[in-house]
Amino acid sequence: MTNALPKASATFSQDQLKTLVGQAALAYVLPDEIVGVGTGSTVNKFIDALASMKSRIKGAVSSSEASTLRLQALGIPVFDANEVSELSVYIDGADEIDGRGFMIKGGGAALTREKIVAALSKKFVCIADESKLVPTLGAFPLPVEIIPMAAQRLIRQFAAIGGRAQVRLKNGQALLTDNAQMILDVTGLQITDPLAFESKVSQWPGVVTVGVFAFQKAQVCLLGTATGVKTLTF
Ligand code: 5RP
């Protein structure tokens, strides 16, 4: 299904596509409820759009300090994840999504909290531009949040399955997540069985969260394309 777009234009910039899918996601937000909110540049567009209906929702559960700050700056109340037992919907972006709704996430280092909020939610609505749609997961370096003392052992463990893992840096130092842990970015993987991969890597000692979202996959993807917002359902 392709939604109508403002004024026909053959191409949109990536930023415009993010705005379009961010706005389209409002259709999934239920009145008087708390909405799960992801992290990233696409979600920032959604948060900005959400401000237009802030008086009609209770608030949000956020997946990062960055999204919390943006929500609060727009006057949207932010609830702790422990204050809710279930959310109707979680809106978040992805670094890659395949034709089954399986995703790679964590490019913004928020994967652990994203997986927690996704697990609280009945429906995951992924918002992405079409560059994110892939046949097989793995071209994007796979983010893995880890306990720092396990880094070198985990780098060797990824090498044993053909992956090249590197500690993510910021200003020359290991980047620390909102949970004060480190991120490995792993290249060279072709993740043909995301459920089996997520199960296996999640059990490696020192792994906090692997950025494959197979158990918390998307049910819907609002995909920004040159011809409009396409709705994919899985
Ligand atoms: C953050 C994420 C983001 O959803 C992902 O990186 C996509 O971000 P963007 O919308 O900026 O492309 O997983 O941890």
XYZ file of N, CA and C and ligand atoms in Angstrom:
716
model
N 0.845 -1.188 0.000
C 0.000 0.000 0.000
C 0.890 1.251 0.000
N 0.604 2.221 -0.828
C 1.380 3.466 -0.849
C 0.453 4.617 -0.491
N 0.810 5.350 0.548
C -0.027 6.463 0.986
C 0.156 7.661 0.051
N -0.853 8.524 0.021
C -0.752 9.725 -0.808
C 0.340 10.634 -0.258
N 1.019 11.317 -1.152
C 2.097 12.208 -0.741
C 1.735 13.640 -1.060
N 2.331 14.581 -0.371
C 2.134 15.961 -0.762
C 2.729 16.184 -2.140
N 2.063 16.854 -3.007
C 2.542 17.307 -4.316
C 3.561 16.360 -4.953
N 3.214 15.809 -6.076
C 4.080 14.829 -6.712
C 5.482 15.369 -6.952
N 6.448 14.581 -6.534
C 7.838 14.952 -6.763
C 8.584 13.643 -6.936
N 9.422 13.554 -7.958
C 10.046 12.274 -8.268
C 10.958 11.807 -7.141
N 11.636 12.751 -6.508
C 12.590 12.316 -5.487
C 12.457 13.157 -4.226
N 12.730 12.497 -3.150
C 12.775 13.181 -1.857
C 14.165 12.977 -1.300
N 14.634 13.936 -0.541
C 15.915 13.727 0.140
C 15.680 12.697 1.242
N 16.784 12.131 1.744
C 16.660 11.154 2.821
C 16.001 11.805 4.039
N 16.320 13.073 4.269
C 15.738 13.786 5.406
C 14.219 13.937 5.242
N 13.796 14.234 3.999
C 12.344 14.356 3.752
C 11.646 13.001 3.928
N 12.309 11.933 3.500
C 11.709 10.599 3.677
C 11.552 10.281 5.162
N 12.538 10.675 5.955
C 12.446 10.439 7.401
C 11.271 11.222 7.995
N 11.101 12.452 7.520
C 9.973 13.266 8.009
C 8.654 12.603 7.640
N 8.556 12.116 6.401
C 7.299 11.506 5.943
C 6.944 10.270 6.767
N 7.924 9.397 7.008
C 7.592 8.185 7.769
C 7.345 8.513 9.241
N 8.051 9.518 9.742
C 7.807 9.949 11.129
C 6.386 10.448 11.307
N 5.919 11.197 10.330
C 4.535 11.698 10.399
C 3.531 10.560 10.209
N 3.851 9.645 9.285
C 2.925 8.527 9.009
C 2.739 7.643 10.245
N 3.757 7.580 11.093
C 3.671 6.721 12.285
C 2.643 7.215 13.292
N 2.238 8.485 13.202
C 1.226 9.006 14.142
C -0.068 8.204 14.060
N -0.338 7.625 12.891
C -1.575 6.852 12.702
C -1.630 5.625 13.617
N -0.468 5.216 14.142
C -0.428 4.020 15.005
C -0.473 4.365 16.491
N -0.483 5.642 16.802
C -0.476 6.067 18.211
C -1.921 6.185 18.693
N -2.226 5.471 19.781
C -3.610 5.450 20.256
C -3.841 6.554 21.282
N -5.022 7.215 21.206
C -5.316 8.277 22.170
C -5.352 7.749 23.603
N -4.981 8.584 24.524
C -5.005 8.279 25.966
C -4.049 7.164 26.375
N -3.090 6.859 25.519
C -2.159 5.787 25.864
C -0.729 6.308 25.969
N 0.134 5.423 26.437
C 1.577 5.710 26.479
C 2.205 5.003 25.285
N 3.040 5.714 24.556
C 3.641 5.152 23.342
C 5.126 4.864 23.589
N 5.607 3.748 23.050
C 7.031 3.434 23.121
C 7.781 4.189 22.035
N 8.873 4.826 22.421
C 9.604 5.692 21.474
C 11.068 5.248 21.380
N 11.504 5.019 20.155
C 12.870 4.576 19.888
C 13.868 5.716 19.879
N 14.920 5.522 19.099
C 16.054 6.456 19.107
C 16.598 6.609 17.686
N 17.058 7.819 17.371
C 17.727 8.008 16.083
C 17.158 9.190 15.321
N 17.741 9.441 14.157
C 17.336 10.619 13.388
C 15.926 10.470 12.823
N 15.516 9.247 12.479
C 14.150 9.046 11.975
C 13.142 9.199 13.109
N 13.480 8.619 14.254
C 12.585 8.768 15.418
C 12.486 10.235 15.845
N 13.563 10.994 15.681
C 13.471 12.419 16.029
C 12.354 13.104 15.240
N 12.177 12.694 13.982
C 11.084 13.259 13.167
C 9.736 12.840 13.742
N 9.681 11.571 14.193
C 8.436 11.093 14.811
C 8.137 11.872 16.088
N 9.163 12.081 16.915
C 8.951 12.819 18.176
C 8.433 14.232 17.876
N 9.027 14.856 16.881
C 8.582 16.210 16.526
C 7.107 16.195 16.100
N 6.731 15.155 15.320
C 5.337 15.044 14.876
C 4.413 14.726 16.056
N 4.920 13.922 16.993
C 4.111 13.511 18.159
C 3.700 14.711 19.008
N 4.530 15.736 18.984
C 4.220 16.944 19.762
C 2.872 17.521 19.352
N 2.477 17.295 18.087
C 1.202 17.857 17.611
C 0.000 17.164 18.255
N 0.220 15.961 18.831
C -0.924 15.287 19.483
C -0.634 15.018 20.973
N 0.253 15.816 21.548
C 0.656 15.537 22.935
C -0.491 15.651 23.931
N -1.481 16.493 23.624
C -2.593 16.627 24.577
C -3.530 15.420 24.497
N -3.357 14.585 23.471
C -4.255 13.423 23.305
C -3.621 12.118 23.750
N -2.358 12.148 24.184
C -1.732 10.912 24.697
C -1.302 11.128 26.143
N -1.059 9.993 26.849
C -0.601 10.123 28.244
C 0.872 10.479 28.290
N 1.627 9.931 27.335
C 3.064 10.196 27.325
C 3.806 9.102 26.600
N 5.084 8.943 26.968
C 5.950 8.011 26.241
C 6.848 7.252 27.209
N 7.247 6.046 26.787
C 8.401 5.370 27.402
C 9.516 5.481 26.385
N 10.652 5.950 26.833
C 11.749 6.288 25.913
C 12.855 5.233 25.969
N 13.571 5.096 24.847
C 14.635 4.084 24.764
C 16.041 4.676 24.890
N 16.133 5.953 25.189
C 17.479 6.541 25.353
C 17.381 7.888 26.060
N 18.521 8.300 26.594
C 18.580 9.629 27.221
C 18.309 10.711 26.166
N 18.816 10.483 24.945
C 18.633 11.491 23.890
C 17.155 11.663 23.547
N 16.435 10.555 23.387
C 15.001 10.673 23.068
C 14.233 11.260 24.245
N 14.628 10.898 25.461
C 13.962 11.460 26.647
C 14.080 12.987 26.653
N 15.279 13.463 26.392
C 15.480 14.925 26.390
C 14.614 15.595 25.329
N 14.549 14.983 24.143
C 13.765 15.586 23.047
C 12.276 15.564 23.376
N 11.806 14.443 23.938
C 10.383 14.346 24.310
C 10.047 15.407 25.363
N 10.889 15.487 26.379
C 10.601 16.427 27.478
C 10.664 17.876 26.998
N 11.597 18.151 26.091
C 11.716 19.530 25.578
C 10.446 19.942 24.833
N 9.738 18.942 24.296
C 8.498 19.241 23.565
C 7.263 19.119 24.466
N 7.502 18.866 25.741
C 6.381 18.821 26.692
C 5.644 17.499 26.715
N 6.306 16.441 26.273
C 5.666 15.106 26.292
C 6.178 14.362 27.536
N 5.256 13.964 28.448
C 5.697 13.293 29.675
C 6.380 11.961 29.372
N 7.472 11.686 30.078
C 8.208 10.429 29.873
C 8.064 9.566 31.119
N 7.606 8.335 30.916
C 7.415 7.379 32.006
C 8.581 6.397 32.034
N 8.897 5.912 33.246
C 9.889 4.854 33.381
C 9.275 3.545 32.851
N 10.111 2.710 32.253
C 9.601 1.441 31.711
C 8.961 0.583 32.804
N 9.429 0.749 34.041
C 8.869 -0.058 35.134
C 7.482 0.408 35.570
N 7.050 1.540 35.061
C 5.712 2.044 35.427
C 4.615 1.479 34.537
N 4.985 0.750 33.489
C 3.965 0.211 32.574
C 4.120 -1.296 32.471
N 2.988 -1.983 32.257
C 3.087 -3.437 32.090
C 3.061 -3.814 30.617
N 2.479 -2.957 29.797
C 2.416 -3.247 28.357
C 2.165 -1.939 27.606
N 2.721 -1.860 26.414
C 2.456 -0.720 25.530
C 1.793 -1.255 24.266
N 0.890 -0.468 23.691
C 0.236 -0.915 22.446
C 1.216 -0.902 21.289
N 2.057 0.119 21.287
C 2.893 0.269 20.105
C 4.253 0.875 20.456
N 5.247 0.414 19.719
C 6.615 0.950 19.826
C 7.021 1.422 18.434
N 7.451 2.668 18.351
C 7.862 3.241 17.068
C 9.377 3.438 17.100
N 10.073 2.843 16.154
C 11.532 3.001 16.144
C 12.067 2.808 14.724
N 13.263 3.288 14.502
C 13.949 3.116 13.221
C 14.732 1.815 13.199
N 15.531 1.649 12.163
C 16.386 0.464 12.043
C 17.581 0.818 11.168
N 18.633 0.051 11.338
C 19.789 0.196 10.445
C 19.625 -0.694 9.220
N 18.984 -1.839 9.414
C 18.591 -2.710 8.294
C 17.300 -3.412 8.690
N 16.465 -3.666 7.685
C 15.262 -4.487 7.903
C 15.113 -5.393 6.686
N 14.753 -6.663 6.946
C 14.590 -7.575 5.811
C 13.106 -7.802 5.514
N 12.831 -8.648 4.559
C 11.458 -8.864 4.108
C 10.576 -9.611 5.081
N 11.163 -10.018 6.237
C 10.357 -10.698 7.272
C 10.167 -9.820 8.507
N 10.736 -8.602 8.459
C 10.600 -7.707 9.629
C 11.723 -7.874 10.629
N 12.715 -8.734 10.320
C 13.891 -8.863 11.186
C 14.806 -7.660 10.930
N 15.463 -7.199 11.979
C 16.226 -5.945 11.860
C 17.617 -6.042 12.494
N 18.495 -5.163 12.003
C 19.699 -4.793 12.755
C 19.452 -3.401 13.294
N 19.737 -3.230 14.605
C 19.575 -1.939 15.258
C 20.777 -1.683 16.175
N 20.922 -0.427 16.569
C 21.986 -0.096 17.511
C 23.020 0.851 16.939
N 22.752 1.333 15.706
C 23.667 2.326 15.132
C 23.805 3.541 16.030
N 22.770 3.821 16.810
C 22.808 4.954 17.746
C 23.157 4.527 19.160
N 23.600 3.265 19.315
C 24.080 2.731 20.598
C 22.982 2.551 21.647
N 21.719 2.570 21.202
C 20.621 2.486 22.180
C 19.942 1.112 22.172
N 20.617 0.105 21.609
C 19.948 -1.165 21.339
C 19.373 -1.867 22.565
N 20.058 -1.764 23.715
C 19.566 -2.506 24.888
C 18.222 -1.948 25.353
N 18.150 -0.649 25.502
C 16.875 -0.060 25.954
C 15.818 -0.199 24.862
N 16.259 -0.160 23.602
C 15.293 -0.343 22.503
C 14.675 -1.733 22.572
N 15.513 -2.733 22.845
C 14.964 -4.098 22.903
C 14.028 -4.255 24.094
N 14.359 -3.587 25.195
C 13.492 -3.670 26.388
C 12.127 -3.041 26.086
N 12.124 -1.860 25.480
C 10.830 -1.196 25.219
C 10.063 -1.973 24.131
N 10.790 -2.508 23.158
C 10.117 -3.324 22.134
C 9.457 -4.547 22.775
N 10.149 -5.153 23.749
C 9.596 -6.349 24.404
C 8.351 -6.027 25.222
N 8.244 -4.785 25.670
C 7.055 -4.362 26.436
C 5.847 -4.101 25.525
N 6.100 -4.049 24.216
C 5.093 -3.523 23.288
C 4.431 -4.630 22.471
N 3.135 -4.444 22.219
C 2.396 -5.448 21.432
C 2.783 -5.372 19.960
N 3.069 -4.167 19.471
C 3.356 -4.000 18.044
C 4.582 -3.106 17.851
N 5.516 -3.563 17.012
C 6.690 -2.768 16.658
C 6.445 -2.189 15.274
N 6.387 -0.867 15.194
C 6.265 -0.192 13.891
C 7.624 0.425 13.566
N 8.254 -0.119 12.533
C 9.570 0.379 12.127
C 9.388 1.503 11.113
N 10.115 2.583 11.309
C 10.071 3.696 10.348
C 11.462 3.840 9.733
N 11.505 3.818 8.408
C 12.819 3.789 7.747
C 12.679 4.281 6.317
N 13.801 4.777 5.786
C 13.798 5.054 4.348
C 14.243 3.785 3.620
N 13.986 3.738 2.315
C 14.124 2.454 1.621
C 15.564 1.952 1.517
N 16.535 2.806 1.834
C 17.929 2.321 1.827
C 18.140 1.255 2.904
N 17.209 1.189 3.873
C 17.378 0.248 4.992
C 16.847 -1.154 4.682
N 16.084 -1.284 3.601
C 15.484 -2.585 3.267
C 16.516 -3.453 2.542
N 16.800 -4.630 3.110
C 17.857 -5.485 2.553
C 17.345 -6.915 2.394
N 17.947 -7.675 1.473
C 17.546 -9.085 1.363
C 18.050 -9.917 2.538
N 19.281 -9.637 2.982
C 19.887 -10.400 4.090
C 20.575 -9.425 5.034
N 20.382 -9.620 6.335
C 21.007 -8.737 7.330
C 22.521 -8.973 7.390
N 23.284 -7.910 7.611
C 24.708 -8.091 7.885
C 25.637 -7.131 7.169
N 25.161 -6.450 6.127
C 26.051 -5.481 5.462
C 26.342 -4.317 6.420
N 25.335 -3.895 7.191
C 25.569 -2.857 8.203
C 26.338 -3.504 9.365
N 27.400 -2.858 9.848
C 28.153 -3.438 10.964
C 27.235 -3.692 12.168
N 27.225 -4.941 12.618
C 26.289 -5.335 13.675
C 26.720 -4.775 15.028
N 25.903 -3.917 15.666
C 26.245 -3.427 17.002
C 25.937 -4.482 18.073
N 26.861 -4.610 19.002
C 26.656 -5.533 20.134
C 27.085 -4.798 21.389
N 26.163 -4.632 22.329
C 26.546 -3.974 23.602
C 27.160 -5.032 24.502
N 28.310 -4.704 25.072
C 29.052 -5.713 25.842
C 29.583 -5.138 27.155
N 29.898 -6.057 28.066
C 30.598 -5.702 29.303
C 32.089 -5.531 28.950
N 32.693 -4.386 29.296
C 34.061 -4.108 28.839
C 35.077 -5.228 29.086
N 35.014 -5.923 30.234
C 36.068 -6.922 30.493
C 36.000 -8.113 29.545
N 34.889 -8.230 28.793
C 34.746 -9.357 27.861
C 35.173 -8.994 26.438
N 35.624 -7.753 26.219
C 35.808 -7.265 24.845
C 36.738 -8.147 24.010
N 37.938 -8.409 24.497
C 38.907 -9.140 23.662
C 38.455 -10.579 23.423
N 37.865 -11.186 24.422
C 37.371 -12.557 24.228
C 36.237 -12.569 23.188
N 35.354 -11.576 23.268
C 34.243 -11.542 22.305
C 34.742 -11.232 20.891
N 35.773 -10.397 20.769
C 36.346 -10.122 19.446
C 36.850 -11.438 18.833
N 37.497 -12.278 19.670
C 37.974 -13.577 19.157
C 36.797 -14.486 18.826
N 35.742 -14.426 19.628
C 34.582 -15.297 19.393
C 33.887 -14.910 18.073
N 33.799 -13.616 17.778
C 33.226 -13.206 16.486
C 34.154 -13.617 15.336
N 35.465 -13.515 15.554
C 36.405 -13.908 14.488
C 36.198 -15.383 14.134
N 35.895 -16.198 15.127
C 35.711 -17.640 14.886
C 34.494 -17.936 14.008
N 33.564 -16.967 13.916
C 32.406 -17.188 13.013
C 32.498 -16.264 11.784
N 33.683 -15.726 11.553
C 33.893 -14.936 10.333
C 33.628 -13.452 10.471
N 33.451 -12.964 11.698
C 33.153 -11.535 11.909
C 34.395 -10.764 12.355
N 34.487 -9.524 11.930
C 35.567 -8.641 12.405
C 34.938 -7.620 13.349
N 35.255 -7.756 14.614
C 34.627 -6.887 15.629
C 35.605 -5.813 16.074
N 35.095 -4.599 16.181
C 35.910 -3.480 16.655
C 35.152 -2.728 17.724
N 35.880 -2.260 18.723
C 35.257 -1.432 19.764
C 34.881 -0.090 19.137
N 33.621 0.339 19.351
C 33.197 1.649 18.817
C 33.855 2.767 19.629
N 34.396 3.727 18.909
C 35.102 4.826 19.571
C 34.338 6.134 19.432
N 34.576 7.010 20.396
C 34.081 8.380 20.310
C 35.188 9.282 20.839
N 35.609 10.233 20.036
C 36.724 11.115 20.403
C 37.944 10.321 20.860
N 38.210 9.201 20.168
C 39.411 8.417 20.460
C 39.309 7.484 21.647
N 38.173 7.497 22.329
C 37.967 6.629 23.507
C 36.820 5.677 23.216
N 36.775 4.547 23.932
C 35.636 3.638 23.779
C 34.348 4.387 24.117
N 33.402 4.323 23.209
C 32.099 4.972 23.472
C 31.410 4.216 24.604
N 30.808 4.932 25.518
C 30.019 4.284 26.571
C 28.546 4.559 26.319
N 27.746 3.518 26.453
C 26.302 3.640 26.212
C 25.615 4.308 27.406
N 24.303 4.512 27.286
C 23.517 5.043 28.410
C 23.609 4.116 29.625
N 23.985 2.853 29.382
C 24.105 1.872 30.466
C 25.562 1.719 30.915
N 26.423 2.629 30.457
C 27.857 2.642 30.801
C 28.579 1.373 30.350
N 28.149 0.804 29.239
C 28.834 -0.364 28.663
C 29.419 0.030 27.312
N 30.116 -0.946 26.657
C 30.775 -0.653 25.386
C 30.000 -1.267 24.228
N 30.339 -0.808 23.027
C 29.729 -1.370 21.811
C 30.828 -1.987 20.944
N 30.584 -3.203 20.465
C 31.391 -3.767 19.381
C 30.590 -3.602 18.102
N 31.260 -3.232 17.004
C 30.624 -3.226 15.683
C 31.276 -4.352 14.879
N 30.438 -5.235 14.352
C 30.955 -6.460 13.729
C 30.627 -6.468 12.242
N 31.673 -6.524 11.424
C 31.476 -6.601 9.966
C 31.769 -8.027 9.491
N 31.376 -8.287 8.239
C 31.717 -9.578 7.615
C 30.721 -10.687 7.876
N 29.564 -10.342 8.470
C 28.568 -11.381 8.778
C 27.447 -11.362 7.743
N 26.941 -12.526 7.432
C 25.697 -12.638 6.645
C 24.733 -13.394 7.532
N 23.715 -12.695 8.012
C 22.846 -13.293 9.037
C 21.610 -13.877 8.353
N 21.721 -15.107 7.930
C 20.640 -15.725 7.148
C 19.535 -16.273 8.053
N 19.886 -16.603 9.307
C 18.878 -17.116 10.247
C 18.913 -16.223 11.492
N 18.220 -15.063 11.434
C 18.326 -14.091 12.533
C 17.886 -14.646 13.891
N 16.889 -15.516 13.923
C 16.431 -16.054 15.214
C 17.538 -16.910 15.853
N 18.138 -17.785 15.042
C 19.203 -18.656 15.567
C 20.417 -17.809 15.965
N 20.735 -16.800 15.162
C 21.901 -15.947 15.452
C 21.690 -15.186 16.763
N 20.506 -14.603 16.912
C 20.234 -13.832 18.140
C 20.293 -14.743 19.364
N 19.717 -15.942 19.242
C 19.739 -16.892 20.375
C 21.166 -17.226 20.764
N 21.990 -17.517 19.752
C 23.360 -17.963 20.026
C 24.195 -16.836 20.656
N 24.232 -15.689 19.996
C 25.150 -14.627 20.448
C 24.693 -14.050 21.791
N 23.390 -14.045 22.030
C 22.890 -13.508 23.312
C 23.415 -14.308 24.496
N 23.820 -15.558 24.233
C 24.294 -16.403 25.341
C 25.790 -16.307 25.581
N 26.503 -15.607 24.723
C 27.953 -15.502 24.926
C 28.227 -14.637 26.162
N 29.058 -15.141 27.074
C 29.330 -14.373 28.291
C 29.878 -12.974 27.979
N 29.291 -11.976 28.591
C 29.729 -10.599 28.373
C 28.875 -9.841 27.385
N 28.033 -10.565 26.627
C 27.125 -9.861 25.708
C 25.939 -9.345 26.521
N 25.705 -8.039 26.435
C 24.512 -7.462 27.086
C 23.342 -7.585 26.117
N 23.532 -7.119 24.900
C 22.466 -7.155 23.886
C 23.093 -7.226 22.510
N 22.594 -8.142 21.695
C 23.033 -8.190 20.299
C 22.008 -7.401 19.464
N 22.532 -6.662 18.489
C 21.657 -5.763 17.718
C 20.825 -6.421 16.644
N 20.706 -7.741 16.682
C 19.729 -8.420 15.817
C 18.400 -8.425 16.561
N 17.374 -7.866 15.934
C 16.033 -7.847 16.520
C 15.183 -8.852 15.748
N 15.284 -10.103 16.177
C 14.505 -11.166 15.538
C 13.340 -11.565 16.446
N 13.632 -11.738 17.723
C 12.535 -12.050 18.660
C 11.656 -10.814 18.873
N 12.235 -9.643 18.775
C 11.458 -8.390 18.859
C 11.413 -7.769 17.466
N 10.919 -8.514 16.506
C 10.911 -8.014 15.125
C 9.771 -7.009 14.921
N 9.805 -6.358 13.754
C 8.729 -5.422 13.417
C 7.510 -6.186 12.888
N 6.337 -5.689 13.226
C 5.102 -6.201 12.608
C 4.719 -5.349 11.406
N 5.168 -4.104 11.435
C 4.847 -3.146 10.363
C 6.121 -2.361 10.054
N 6.330 -2.060 8.781
C 7.390 -1.105 8.429
C 6.794 -0.018 7.546
N 6.952 1.218 7.954
C 6.581 2.364 7.121
C 7.845 2.782 6.410
N 7.888 2.485 5.123
C 9.108 2.639 4.347
C 8.997 3.860 3.437
N 9.907 4.787 3.601
C 9.901 5.979 2.757
C 10.554 5.675 1.417
N 9.784 5.819 0.333
C 10.307 5.534 -1.004
C 10.112 6.773 -1.883
N 10.701 6.728 -3.061
C 10.603 7.876 -3.978
C 9.158 8.166 -4.359
N 8.301 7.152 -4.245
C 6.913 7.369 -4.653
C 5.944 7.472 -3.479
N 6.436 7.398 -2.271
C 5.524 7.552 -1.152
C 5.912 6.658 0.017
N 5.058 6.701 1.033
C 5.297 5.855 2.205
C 4.616 4.516 1.949
N 5.428 3.469 1.854
C 4.873 2.132 1.652
C 4.692 1.469 3.011
N 3.563 0.766 3.189
C 3.344 0.045 4.438
C 3.603 -1.435 4.187
N 4.624 -1.969 4.847
C 4.909 -3.411 4.765
C 4.417 -4.048 6.055
N 3.737 -5.178 5.941
C 3.323 -5.883 7.161
C 3.940 -7.273 7.152
N 4.304 -7.740 8.341
C 5.016 -9.019 8.437
C 4.242 -9.968 9.358
C 19.635 3.475 17.472
C 18.969 2.691 16.406
C 18.327 3.460 15.313
O 17.001 3.075 15.215
C 19.026 3.155 14.033
O 20.425 3.404 14.196
C 18.491 4.001 12.868
O 18.804 5.334 13.092
P 18.480 6.468 12.056
O 17.000 6.652 12.048
O 19.232 7.656 12.565
O 18.999 6.009 10.706
O 18.925 1.497 16.413
O 20.302 2.653 18.393
